[in-house]
C-alpha positions as semicolon CSV with decimal commas, in nm:
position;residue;x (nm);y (nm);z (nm)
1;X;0,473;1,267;0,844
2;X;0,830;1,302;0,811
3;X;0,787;1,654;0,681
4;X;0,700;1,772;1,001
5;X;1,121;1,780;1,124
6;X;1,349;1,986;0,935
7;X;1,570;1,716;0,740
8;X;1,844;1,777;0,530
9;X;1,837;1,779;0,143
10;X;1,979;1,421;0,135
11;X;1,798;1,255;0,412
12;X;1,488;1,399;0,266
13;X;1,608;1,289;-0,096
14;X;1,600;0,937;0,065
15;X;1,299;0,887;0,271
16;X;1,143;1,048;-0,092
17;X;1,292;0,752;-0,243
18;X;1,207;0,488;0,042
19;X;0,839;0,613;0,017
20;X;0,845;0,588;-0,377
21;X;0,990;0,245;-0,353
22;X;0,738;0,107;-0,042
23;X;0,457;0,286;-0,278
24;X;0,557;0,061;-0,588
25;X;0,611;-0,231;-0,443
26;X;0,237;-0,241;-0,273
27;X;0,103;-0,163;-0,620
28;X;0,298;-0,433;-0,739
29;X;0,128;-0,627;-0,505
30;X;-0,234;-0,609;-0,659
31;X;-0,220;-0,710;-0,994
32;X;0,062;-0,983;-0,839
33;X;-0,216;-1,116;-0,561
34;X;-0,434;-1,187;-0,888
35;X;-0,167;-1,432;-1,032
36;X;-0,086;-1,658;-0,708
37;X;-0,236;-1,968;-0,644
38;X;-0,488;-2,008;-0,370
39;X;-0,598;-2,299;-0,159
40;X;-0,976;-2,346;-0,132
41;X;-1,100;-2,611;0,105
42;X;-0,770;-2,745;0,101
43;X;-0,741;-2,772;-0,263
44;X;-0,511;-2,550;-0,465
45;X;-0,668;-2,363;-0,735
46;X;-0,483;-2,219;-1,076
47;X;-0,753;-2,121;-1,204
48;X;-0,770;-1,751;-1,250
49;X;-1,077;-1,682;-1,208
50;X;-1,104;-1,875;-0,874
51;X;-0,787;-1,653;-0,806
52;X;-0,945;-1,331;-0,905
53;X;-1,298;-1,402;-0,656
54;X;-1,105;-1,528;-0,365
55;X;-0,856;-1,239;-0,397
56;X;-1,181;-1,003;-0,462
57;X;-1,335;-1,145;-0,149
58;X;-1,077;-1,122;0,072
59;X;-0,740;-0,908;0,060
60;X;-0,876;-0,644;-0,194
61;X;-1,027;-0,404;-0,015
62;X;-0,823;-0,371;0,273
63;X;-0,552;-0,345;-0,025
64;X;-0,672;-0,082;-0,155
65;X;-0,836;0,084;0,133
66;X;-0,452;0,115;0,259
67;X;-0,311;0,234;-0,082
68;X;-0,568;0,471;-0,123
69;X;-0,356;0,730;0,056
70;X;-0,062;0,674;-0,219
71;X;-0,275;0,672;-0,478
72;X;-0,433;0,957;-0,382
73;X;-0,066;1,115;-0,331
74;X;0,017;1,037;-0,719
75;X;-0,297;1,208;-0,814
76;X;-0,184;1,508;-0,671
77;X;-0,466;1,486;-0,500
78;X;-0,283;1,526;-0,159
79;X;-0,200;1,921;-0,213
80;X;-0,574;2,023;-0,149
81;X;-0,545;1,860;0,155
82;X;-0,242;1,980;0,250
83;X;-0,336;2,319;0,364
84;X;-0,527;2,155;0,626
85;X;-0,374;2,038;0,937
86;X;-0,030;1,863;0,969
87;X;-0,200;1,557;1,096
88;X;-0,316;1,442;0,746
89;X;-0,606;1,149;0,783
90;X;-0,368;0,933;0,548
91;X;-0,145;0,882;0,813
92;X;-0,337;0,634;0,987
93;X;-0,377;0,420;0,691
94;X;-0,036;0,427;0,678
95;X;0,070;0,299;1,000
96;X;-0,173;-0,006;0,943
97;X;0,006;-0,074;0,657
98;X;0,304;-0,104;0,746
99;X;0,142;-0,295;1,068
100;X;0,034;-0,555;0,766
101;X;0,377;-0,545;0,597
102;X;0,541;-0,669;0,984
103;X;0,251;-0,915;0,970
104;X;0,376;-1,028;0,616
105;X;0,744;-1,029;0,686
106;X;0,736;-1,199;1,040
């Protein structure tokens, strides 16, 4: 989105980086959520497997519904859409993601 304004060289350079680094951390995230303890009828669980369907059945797919964009942007997937309008679709997704990340943080 922030291609739309005409930014200098370095602040582009930066929000490049900023996206990179909000892009890795996310994808961190998955293969993280599958390695942290979760409570189950007030019990915590170790036990990755119990991780892995509780995980499965609950954050997953809005996980990956909301890095789909990214990892649809490291496929170079994102130029064919690109010659469409400005308003890419994956901007959306975006927002609510960083919506969860304010959710997270506060």
């Amino acid at each position: 989105p922030l291609y739309v304004y005409n930014l200098d060289d370095q602040s582009a350079h930066m929000f490049e980086v900023l996206h990179w680094f909000a892009s890795g951390y996310w994808l961190l995230d998955i293969p993280v959520s599958f390695c942290t303890a979760v409570y189950v009828n007030d019990l915590l669980h170790f036990q990755p497997g119990v991780i892995a369907k509780t995980y499965l059945t609950s954050w997953f797919s809005f996980d990956l519904l909301m890095l789909l964009p990214d990892i649809i942007h490291i496929l170079q997937l994102d130029r064919l859409w690109s010659a469409g309008s400005p308003g890419n679709s994956t901007g959306m997704l975006r927002i609510i993601r960083v919506q969860r990340l304010l959710r997270v943080v506060g």
